[in-house]
PDB file of C-alpha atoms in Angstrom:
ATOM      1  CA  UNK B 177      13.339  11.652  -5.919  1.00  0.00           C
ATOM      2  CA  UNK B 178      12.684  11.896  -9.644  1.00  0.00           C
ATOM      3  CA  UNK B 179      16.189  10.697 -10.531  1.00  0.00           C
ATOM      4  CA  UNK B 180      16.041   7.815  -8.051  1.00  0.00           C
ATOM      5  CA  UNK B 181      12.524   6.886  -9.174  1.00  0.00           C
ATOM      6  CA  UNK B 182      13.480   6.894 -12.848  1.00  0.00           C
ATOM      7  CA  UNK B 183      16.467   4.638 -12.205  1.00  0.00           C
ATOM      8  CA  UNK B 184      14.310   2.324 -10.131  1.00  0.00           C
ATOM      9  CA  UNK B 185      11.699   2.128 -12.881  1.00  0.00           C
ATOM     10  CA  UNK B 186      14.234   1.438 -15.599  1.00  0.00           C
ATOM     11  CA  UNK B 187      16.590  -0.973 -13.888  1.00  0.00           C
ATOM     12  CA  UNK B 188      14.950  -2.102 -10.690  1.00  0.00           C
ATOM     13  CA  UNK B 189      16.680  -2.506  -7.349  1.00  0.00           C
ATOM     14  CA  UNK B 190      19.922  -3.588  -9.009  1.00  0.00           C
ATOM     15  CA  UNK B 191      20.376   0.011 -10.219  1.00  0.00           C
ATOM     16  CA  UNK B 192      19.435   1.630  -6.931  1.00  0.00           C
ATOM     17  CA  UNK B 193      20.381   0.546  -3.435  1.00  0.00           C
ATOM     18  CA  UNK B 194      18.014   0.912  -0.523  1.00  0.00           C
ATOM     19  CA  UNK B 195      20.175   3.597   1.114  1.00  0.00           C
ATOM     20  CA  UNK B 196      20.086   5.785  -1.988  1.00  0.00           C
ATOM     21  CA  UNK B 197      16.321   5.370  -2.203  1.00  0.00           C
ATOM     22  CA  UNK B 198      15.918   6.262   1.479  1.00  0.00           C
ATOM     23  CA  UNK B 199      18.123   9.343   1.076  1.00  0.00           C
ATOM     24  CA  UNK B 200      15.974  10.494  -1.843  1.00  0.00           C
ATOM     25  CA  UNK B 201      12.870   9.866   0.272  1.00  0.00           C
ATOM     26  CA  UNK B 202      14.314  11.996   3.093  1.00  0.00           C
ATOM     27  CA  UNK B 203      14.842  14.879   0.679  1.00  0.00           C
ATOM     28  CA  UNK B 204      11.354  14.526  -0.777  1.00  0.00           C
ATOM     29  CA  UNK B 205       9.594  14.042   2.581  1.00  0.00           C
ATOM     30  CA  UNK B 206      11.478  15.984   5.268  1.00  0.00           C
ATOM     31  CA  UNK B 207       8.525  15.727   7.668  1.00  0.00           C
ATOM     32  CA  UNK B 208       8.665  11.921   7.693  1.00  0.00           C
ATOM     33  CA  UNK B 209      12.168  11.326   9.034  1.00  0.00           C
ATOM     34  CA  UNK B 210      11.003   9.042  11.843  1.00  0.00           C
ATOM     35  CA  UNK B 211       9.190   6.721   9.442  1.00  0.00           C
ATOM     36  CA  UNK B 212      12.153   6.726   7.030  1.00  0.00           C
ATOM     37  CA  UNK B 213      14.535   5.938   9.884  1.00  0.00           C
ATOM     38  CA  UNK B 214      12.347   2.977  10.893  1.00  0.00           C
ATOM     39  CA  UNK B 215      12.456   1.706   7.310  1.00  0.00           C
ATOM     40  CA  UNK B 216      16.243   2.212   7.253  1.00  0.00           C
ATOM     41  CA  UNK B 217      16.553   0.129  10.442  1.00  0.00           C
ATOM     42  CA  UNK B 218      14.393  -2.617   8.926  1.00  0.00           C
ATOM     43  CA  UNK B 219      16.629  -2.657   5.843  1.00  0.00           C
ATOM     44  CA  UNK B 220      19.777  -2.860   7.962  1.00  0.00           C
ATOM     45  CA  UNK B 221      18.401  -5.784   9.957  1.00  0.00           C
ATOM     46  CA  UNK B 222      17.364  -7.535   6.752  1.00  0.00           C
ATOM     47  CA  UNK B 223      20.800  -7.009   5.195  1.00  0.00           C
ATOM     48  CA  UNK B 224      22.446  -8.484   8.312  1.00  0.00           C
ATOM     49  CA  UNK B 225      20.273 -11.567   7.888  1.00  0.00           C
ATOM     50  CA  UNK B 226      21.274 -11.792   4.220  1.00  0.00           C
ATOM     51  CA  UNK B 227      18.087 -10.528   2.591  1.00  0.00           C
ATOM     52  CA  UNK B 228      17.083  -7.416   0.689  1.00  0.00           C
ATOM     53  CA  UNK B 229      13.471  -6.302   1.296  1.00  0.00           C
ATOM     54  CA  UNK B 230      13.436  -4.463  -2.018  1.00  0.00           C
ATOM     55  CA  UNK B 231      13.703  -7.748  -3.926  1.00  0.00           C
ATOM     56  CA  UNK B 232      10.135  -8.572  -2.795  1.00  0.00           C
ATOM     57  CA  UNK B 233       8.865  -5.248  -4.085  1.00  0.00           C
ATOM     58  CA  UNK B 234       7.055  -4.769  -7.383  1.00  0.00           C
ATOM     59  CA  UNK B 235       9.994  -2.460  -8.153  1.00  0.00           C
ATOM     60  CA  UNK B 236      12.512  -5.303  -7.847  1.00  0.00           C
ATOM     61  CA  UNK B 237      12.998  -5.690 -11.593  1.00  0.00           C
ATOM     62  CA  UNK B 238      11.804  -2.256 -12.631  1.00  0.00           C
ATOM     63  CA  UNK B 239       9.146  -1.579 -15.218  1.00  0.00           C
ATOM     64  CA  UNK B 240      10.236  -4.511 -17.421  1.00  0.00           C
ATOM     65  CA  UNK B 241       9.692  -6.919 -14.503  1.00  0.00           C
ATOM     66  CA  UNK B 242       6.304  -5.391 -13.718  1.00  0.00           C
ATOM     67  CA  UNK B 243       5.226  -5.781 -17.339  1.00  0.00           C
ATOM     68  CA  UNK B 244       6.379  -9.420 -17.356  1.00  0.00           C
ATOM     69  CA  UNK B 245       4.320 -10.050 -14.206  1.00  0.00           C
ATOM     70  CA  UNK B 246       1.178  -8.619 -15.792  1.00  0.00           C
ATOM     71  CA  UNK B 247       1.779 -10.445 -19.084  1.00  0.00           C
ATOM     72  CA  UNK B 248       2.332 -13.767 -17.288  1.00  0.00           C
ATOM     73  CA  UNK B 249      -0.846 -13.528 -15.209  1.00  0.00           C
ATOM     74  CA  UNK B 250      -3.892 -15.336 -16.500  1.00  0.00           C
ATOM     75  CA  UNK B 251      -6.911 -13.155 -17.258  1.00  0.00           C
ATOM     76  CA  UNK B 252      -8.872 -14.256 -14.204  1.00  0.00           C
ATOM     77  CA  UNK B 253      -6.023 -13.561 -11.738  1.00  0.00           C
ATOM     78  CA  UNK B 254      -5.256 -10.205 -13.350  1.00  0.00           C
ATOM     79  CA  UNK B 255      -8.882  -9.083 -13.291  1.00  0.00           C
ATOM     80  CA  UNK B 256      -9.241 -10.209  -9.673  1.00  0.00           C
ATOM     81  CA  UNK B 257      -6.073  -8.326  -8.660  1.00  0.00           C
ATOM     82  CA  UNK B 258      -7.153  -5.113 -10.425  1.00  0.00           C
ATOM     83  CA  UNK B 259     -10.651  -5.349  -8.968  1.00  0.00           C
ATOM     84  CA  UNK B 260      -9.398  -6.007  -5.441  1.00  0.00           C
ATOM     85  CA  UNK B 261      -6.794  -3.222  -5.468  1.00  0.00           C
ATOM     86  CA  UNK B 262      -9.234  -0.721  -6.982  1.00  0.00           C
ATOM     87  CA  UNK B 263     -11.976  -1.640  -4.511  1.00  0.00           C
ATOM     88  CA  UNK B 264      -9.575  -1.461  -1.548  1.00  0.00           C
ATOM     89  CA  UNK B 265      -8.309   1.969  -2.596  1.00  0.00           C
ATOM     90  CA  UNK B 266     -11.857   3.268  -2.993  1.00  0.00           C
ATOM     91  CA  UNK B 267     -12.908   1.874   0.378  1.00  0.00           C
ATOM     92  CA  UNK B 268      -9.911   3.468   2.079  1.00  0.00           C
ATOM     93  CA  UNK B 269     -10.639   6.869   0.489  1.00  0.00           C
ATOM     94  CA  UNK B 270     -14.281   6.643   1.520  1.00  0.00           C
ATOM     95  CA  UNK B 271     -13.484   5.699   5.126  1.00  0.00           C
ATOM     96  CA  UNK B 272     -10.821   8.379   5.448  1.00  0.00           C
ATOM     97  CA  UNK B 273     -13.405  10.902   4.293  1.00  0.00           C
ATOM     98  CA  UNK B 274     -15.664   9.827   7.161  1.00  0.00           C
ATOM     99  CA  UNK B 275     -12.837   9.847   9.724  1.00  0.00           C
ATOM    100  CA  UNK B 276     -13.065  13.582  10.441  1.00  0.00           C
ATOM    101  CA  UNK B 277     -16.570  13.051  11.867  1.00  0.00           C
ATOM    102  CA  UNK B 278     -15.730   9.651  13.395  1.00  0.00           C
ATOM    103  CA  UNK B 279     -12.040   9.631  14.454  1.00  0.00           C
ATOM    104  CA  UNK B 280     -12.322   6.048  15.704  1.00  0.00           C
ATOM    105  CA  UNK B 281     -12.347   4.969  12.045  1.00  0.00           C
ATOM    106  CA  UNK B 282      -8.815   6.274  11.556  1.00  0.00           C
ATOM    107  CA  UNK B 283      -7.720   4.745  14.849  1.00  0.00           C
ATOM    108  CA  UNK B 284      -8.942   1.307  13.773  1.00  0.00           C
ATOM    109  CA  UNK B 285      -7.414   1.645  10.300  1.00  0.00           C
ATOM    110  CA  UNK B 286      -4.018   2.768  11.566  1.00  0.00           C
ATOM    111  CA  UNK B 287      -3.754   0.079  14.268  1.00  0.00           C
ATOM    112  CA  UNK B 288      -3.632  -2.625  11.592  1.00  0.00           C
ATOM    113  CA  UNK B 289      -0.304  -3.722  10.090  1.00  0.00           C
ATOM    114  CA  UNK B 290      -1.687  -3.119   6.582  1.00  0.00           C
ATOM    115  CA  UNK B 291      -1.911   0.587   7.321  1.00  0.00           C
ATOM    116  CA  UNK B 292       1.872   0.707   7.107  1.00  0.00           C
ATOM    117  CA  UNK B 293       2.347  -2.083   4.584  1.00  0.00           C
ATOM    118  CA  UNK B 294      -0.251  -0.835   2.135  1.00  0.00           C
ATOM    119  CA  UNK B 295      -2.235   2.308   2.973  1.00  0.00           C
ATOM    120  CA  UNK B 296       0.621   4.767   3.490  1.00  0.00           C
ATOM    121  CA  UNK B 297       2.802   3.320   0.733  1.00  0.00           C
ATOM    122  CA  UNK B 298       0.250   2.911  -2.031  1.00  0.00           C
ATOM    123  CA  UNK B 299      -3.322   2.717  -0.804  1.00  0.00           C
ATOM    124  CA  UNK B 300      -3.818   6.419  -0.189  1.00  0.00           C
ATOM    125  CA  UNK B 301      -3.712   7.671  -3.743  1.00  0.00           C
ATOM    126  CA  UNK B 302      -4.160  11.024  -5.405  1.00  0.00           C
ATOM    127  CA  UNK B 303      -6.857  11.481  -8.020  1.00  0.00           C
ATOM    128  CA  UNK B 304      -6.071  11.041 -11.686  1.00  0.00           C
ATOM    129  CA  UNK B 305      -3.122   9.367 -13.377  1.00  0.00           C
ATOM    130  CA  UNK B 306      -0.883   9.159 -10.271  1.00  0.00           C
ATOM    131  CA  UNK B 307      -3.645   7.333  -8.410  1.00  0.00           C
ATOM    132  CA  UNK B 308      -4.155   4.926 -11.297  1.00  0.00           C
ATOM    133  CA  UNK B 309      -0.410   4.288 -11.367  1.00  0.00           C
ATOM    134  CA  UNK B 310      -0.499   3.469  -7.639  1.00  0.00           C
ATOM    135  CA  UNK B 311      -3.344   0.988  -8.199  1.00  0.00           C
ATOM    136  CA  UNK B 312      -1.303  -0.578 -11.025  1.00  0.00           C
ATOM    137  CA  UNK B 313       1.682  -0.989  -8.672  1.00  0.00           C
ATOM    138  CA  UNK B 314      -0.598  -2.491  -6.034  1.00  0.00           C
ATOM    139  CA  UNK B 315      -1.911  -4.897  -8.675  1.00  0.00           C
ATOM    140  CA  UNK B 316       1.604  -6.088  -9.494  1.00  0.00           C
ATOM    141  CA  UNK B 317       2.332  -6.512  -5.787  1.00  0.00           C
ATOM    142  CA  UNK B 318      -0.930  -8.430  -5.370  1.00  0.00           C
ATOM    143  CA  UNK B 319       0.084 -10.780  -8.185  1.00  0.00           C
ATOM    144  CA  UNK B 320       3.640 -11.326  -6.924  1.00  0.00           C
ATOM    145  CA  UNK B 321       3.152 -11.547  -3.148  1.00  0.00           C
ATOM    146  CA  UNK B 322       0.424 -14.001  -2.097  1.00  0.00           C
ATOM    147  CA  UNK B 323       0.895 -13.239   1.616  1.00  0.00           C
ATOM    148  CA  UNK B 324       0.516  -9.499   0.949  1.00  0.00           C
ATOM    149  CA  UNK B 325      -2.569 -10.202  -1.171  1.00  0.00           C
ATOM    150  CA  UNK B 326      -4.096 -12.227   1.676  1.00  0.00           C
ATOM    151  CA  UNK B 327      -3.364  -9.425   4.148  1.00  0.00           C
ATOM    152  CA  UNK B 328      -4.996  -6.893   1.807  1.00  0.00           C
ATOM    153  CA  UNK B 329      -8.065  -9.150   1.645  1.00  0.00           C
ATOM    154  CA  UNK B 330      -8.169  -9.287   5.437  1.00  0.00           C
ATOM    155  CA  UNK B 331      -7.799  -5.475   5.622  1.00  0.00           C
ATOM    156  CA  UNK B 332     -10.650  -5.113   3.149  1.00  0.00           C
ATOM    157  CA  UNK B 333     -12.796  -7.166   5.526  1.00  0.00           C
ATOM    158  CA  UNK B 334     -11.906  -4.690   8.283  1.00  0.00           C
ATOM    159  CA  UNK B 335     -12.796  -1.772   5.987  1.00  0.00           C
ATOM    160  CA  UNK B 336     -16.105  -3.426   5.080  1.00  0.00           C
ATOM    161  CA  UNK B 337     -16.935  -3.849   8.772  1.00  0.00           C
ATOM    162  CA  UNK B 338     -16.090  -0.185   9.384  1.00  0.00           C
ATOM    163  CA  UNK B 339     -18.296   0.787   6.437  1.00  0.00           C
ATOM    164  CA  UNK B 340     -21.206  -1.077   8.028  1.00  0.00           C
ATOM    165  CA  UNK B 341     -20.511   0.158  11.560  1.00  0.00           C
ATOM    166  CA  UNK B 342     -20.044   3.792  10.505  1.00  0.00           C
ATOM    167  CA  UNK B 343     -22.363   4.382   7.549  1.00  0.00           C
ATOM    168  CA  UNK B 344     -21.920   7.505   5.492  1.00  0.00           C
ATOM    169  CA  UNK B 345     -25.660   8.181   5.437  1.00  0.00           C
ATOM    170  CA  UNK B 346     -27.087   6.587   8.604  1.00  0.00           C
ATOM    171  CA  UNK B 347     -30.644   7.756   7.889  1.00  0.00           C
ATOM    172  CA  UNK B 348     -30.894   5.806   4.633  1.00  0.00           C
ATOM    173  CA  UNK B 349     -32.547   2.392   5.066  1.00  0.00           C
ATOM    174  CA  UNK B 350     -32.283   2.544   8.825  1.00  0.00           C
ATOM    175  CA  UNK B 351     -28.572   3.286   9.135  1.00  0.00           C
ATOM    176  CA  UNK B 352     -25.761   1.061  10.347  1.00  0.00           C
ATOM    177  CA  UNK B 353     -25.572  -1.694  12.865  1.00  0.00           C
ATOM    178  CA  UNK B 354     -26.243  -1.038  16.497  1.00  0.00           C
ATOM    179  CA  UNK B 355     -23.272  -1.590  18.843  1.00  0.00           C
TER     180      UNK B 355
END
């Protein structure tokens, strides 16, 4: 995965085909073959229709393209994208922490299309530098894909509603909303 990732970062999708990336993902994540096979099928269908899903990705033009995207954004749009992606990631972490006591939270999160389009591919982040890198990638995606950005905003609304409905400390200030 390191070799494929480095080539993707340096040259973008032109240097790495989707099949090679999926093969590297299979090696790195052997317990996720079903998900990878679904992605492979989506890529095959897209190729038959004459499109390449990777060209819509923040990775499309590699690190140079990502830097150009950030440099081209005006300050307000960039700050809004960073704020939104950081807030969404924090909300997701917080709700997932509550999900062990309230499994319905995870059910509601995973039923939404953004679970697959964002949470599992960049919203669930590790702590430290890798997590910050994931938020940076989300920021680039937010800036380059208005439809994705709108869907993330909608998903944040869902997460906010879950935060209210399932408060972390229900005894503080009277708790959450009654059902």
